[in-house]
Coordinates of C-alpha atoms in Angstrom, one line a residue:
M1 CA -9.7 17.6 -96.8
E2 CA -10.8 21.2 -97.2
Q3 CA -8.3 22.3 -94.6
I4 CA -5.5 20.6 -96.5
L5 CA -6.5 22.2 -99.7
A6 CA -6.7 25.6 -98.0
F7 CA -3.2 25.0 -96.6
I8 CA -1.9 24.2 -100.1
Q9 CA -3.6 27.4 -101.4
N10 CA -2.1 29.6 -98.6
Y11 CA 1.5 28.2 -98.7
G12 CA 1.9 26.4 -102.0
L13 CA 2.5 22.9 -103.1
P14 CA 6.4 22.8 -102.5
V15 CA 5.9 23.9 -98.9
F16 CA 3.2 21.3 -98.5
V17 CA 5.4 18.6 -99.8
I18 CA 8.4 19.6 -97.6
A19 CA 6.1 19.9 -94.5
S20 CA 4.7 16.4 -95.2
S21 CA 8.1 14.8 -95.7
I22 CA 9.2 16.3 -92.4
I23 CA 6.3 15.0 -90.7
V24 CA 6.7 11.6 -92.2
L25 CA 10.4 11.5 -91.3
L26 CA 9.7 12.4 -87.7
G27 CA 7.1 9.7 -87.6
I28 CA 9.6 7.2 -88.9
L29 CA 12.1 8.3 -86.3
K30 CA 9.4 7.8 -83.6
L31 CA 8.5 4.3 -85.0
C32 CA 12.1 3.4 -84.8
K33 CA 12.0 4.4 -81.2
V34 CA 14.9 6.8 -81.6
F35 CA 13.4 9.0 -78.8
N36 CA 12.5 6.3 -76.3
K37 CA 15.3 6.8 -73.8
I38 CA 14.0 10.4 -73.2
Q39 CA 11.6 10.1 -70.4
N40 CA 10.3 13.8 -70.2
A41 CA 7.5 14.4 -72.6
N42 CA 8.2 18.2 -72.7
V43 CA 11.8 17.5 -73.6
K44 CA 10.7 15.1 -76.4
K45 CA 8.4 17.8 -77.8
F46 CA 11.2 20.3 -77.8
L47 CA 13.5 17.9 -79.4
Y48 CA 10.8 17.2 -82.1
Y49 CA 10.5 20.9 -82.7
V50 CA 14.3 21.4 -83.0
I51 CA 14.4 18.6 -85.5
D52 CA 11.5 20.1 -87.4
I53 CA 13.4 23.4 -87.6
A54 CA 16.6 21.8 -88.8
L55 CA 14.7 19.7 -91.4
A56 CA 12.8 22.8 -92.5
F57 CA 16.0 24.6 -93.3
G58 CA 17.5 21.6 -94.9
G59 CA 14.4 20.8 -97.0
V60 CA 14.3 24.4 -98.2
A61 CA 17.8 24.3 -99.0
I62 CA 17.4 21.1 -101.1
Y63 CA 14.4 22.6 -102.9
F64 CA 16.3 25.8 -103.7
A65 CA 19.2 23.8 -105.0
I66 CA 17.1 21.5 -107.1
F67 CA 15.0 24.3 -108.7
K68 CA 18.0 26.7 -108.9
E69 CA 16.2 29.4 -106.8
S70 CA 18.0 32.4 -105.4
F71 CA 19.1 31.9 -101.8
A72 CA 18.3 35.6 -101.1
D73 CA 14.9 34.6 -99.5
Y74 CA 16.2 31.4 -98.0
V75 CA 15.7 32.4 -94.3
T76 CA 12.2 33.9 -94.9
V77 CA 11.1 30.8 -96.8
S78 CA 12.6 28.5 -94.2
L79 CA 10.8 30.3 -91.4
T80 CA 7.5 30.1 -93.4
Q81 CA 8.3 26.4 -93.8
I82 CA 8.6 26.0 -90.0
T83 CA 5.3 27.7 -89.5
A84 CA 3.7 25.6 -92.3
T85 CA 5.0 22.3 -90.9
T86 CA 3.7 23.2 -87.5
T87 CA 0.3 24.1 -88.9
L88 CA 0.1 21.0 -91.1
Y89 CA 1.1 18.8 -88.1
A90 CA -1.6 20.4 -86.0
I91 CA -4.1 19.6 -88.8
Y92 CA -2.8 16.1 -89.1
E93 CA -3.1 15.5 -85.4
N94 CA -6.5 17.2 -84.7
L95 CA -8.5 15.9 -87.7
G96 CA -8.0 12.3 -86.8
A97 CA -5.6 11.6 -89.7
R98 CA -2.9 10.5 -87.1
K99 CA -5.3 7.8 -85.7
L100 CA -6.1 6.7 -89.2
V101 CA -2.4 6.3 -90.1
Q102 CA -1.7 4.5 -86.8
L103 CA -4.6 2.1 -87.5
F104 CA -3.3 1.5 -91.0
W105 CA 0.3 1.0 -89.7
N106 CA -0.8 -1.4 -87.0
W107 CA -2.8 -3.4 -89.5
F108 CA 0.1 -3.4 -91.9
S109 CA 2.6 -4.4 -89.3
R110 CA 0.4 -7.4 -88.1
L111 CA -0.1 -8.4 -91.7
V112 CA 3.5 -8.5 -92.5
Q113 CA 4.5 -10.2 -89.3
E114 CA 2.0 -12.9 -89.7
D115 CA 2.5 -13.5 -93.3
K116 CA 6.3 -13.4 -93.6
H117 CA 6.6 -17.2 -93.4
K118 CA 3.6 -17.7 -95.7
Q119 CA 4.9 -15.2 -98.2
L120 CA 8.4 -16.8 -98.2
V121 CA 6.9 -20.3 -98.7
K122 CA 4.7 -19.0 -101.6
F123 CA 7.7 -17.2 -103.2
A124 CA 9.9 -20.3 -102.9
K125 CA 7.2 -22.6 -104.5
A126 CA 6.6 -20.0 -107.3
V127 CA 10.3 -20.1 -108.2
G128 CA 10.6 -23.8 -107.6
L129 CA 12.5 -23.8 -104.4
D130 CA 10.1 -25.7 -102.1
N131 CA 12.6 -28.4 -101.5
A132 CA 15.2 -25.8 -100.5
I133 CA 12.9 -24.6 -97.7
E134 CA 12.7 -28.1 -96.3
E135 CA 16.5 -28.4 -96.5
L136 CA 16.9 -25.1 -94.7
K137 CA 14.7 -26.2 -92.0
D138 CA 16.8 -29.4 -91.6
V139 CA 20.1 -27.4 -91.7
S140 CA 18.7 -24.9 -89.1
L141 CA 17.7 -27.7 -86.7
K142 CA 21.1 -29.3 -87.1
E143 CA 22.8 -26.1 -86.5
A144 CA 20.6 -25.3 -83.4
E145 CA 21.6 -28.8 -82.0
K146 CA 25.3 -28.2 -82.7
L147 CA 25.1 -24.8 -80.9
E148 CA 23.3 -26.3 -77.9
Q149 CA 25.9 -29.0 -77.7
K150 CA 28.8 -26.4 -77.9
I151 CA 27.1 -24.3 -75.1
A152 CA 26.7 -27.4 -72.9
E153 CA 30.4 -28.2 -73.5
E154 CA 31.5 -24.7 -72.7
K155 CA 29.4 -24.7 -69.5
K156 CA 31.2 -27.9 -68.4
E157 CA 34.6 -26.5 -69.2
N158 CA 33.9 -23.3 -67.3
A159 CA 32.7 -25.4 -64.4
N160 CA 35.8 -27.5 -64.4
I161 CA 38.0 -24.3 -64.5
S162 CA 36.1 -22.8 -61.6
V163 CA 36.6 -26.0 -59.6
A164 CA 40.3 -26.1 -60.6
K165 CA 40.8 -22.6 -59.4
E166 CA 39.2 -23.3 -56.0
V167 CA 41.5 -26.3 -55.4

């Protein structure tokens, strides 16, 4: 915590907010598995850094536009932002905050996945739709049966076409 406060004292609150936003955005991109097709870890890290640079310039531009700052110092502030984001990420990664965030995210994901159905049922009962859920289950089963029949019919039809072509 002391290191984060020192970071804010050195760079300022706006730089801290922009850096945190960049880190969160990159984290979301990683969670969405945007970079999974890239096998080489060094290429991934380079790509993360390039995105960090682009977002730093973009974040500073947005900040300058919102607060009507002069763009005379834009490049200097953007370069400072890149340094600050890199520093904050190092703090985030080395102090164990990353593991804490990952533990929270895993817990939250499991909670949401396990409780989706329960939450939906509770909500439906709360608004008086408990019968609608049962009707939806029945409709879903009927639709699944119809789909299975259609697939079986198409398989038979395709088999008949194949036999006809051979003759």
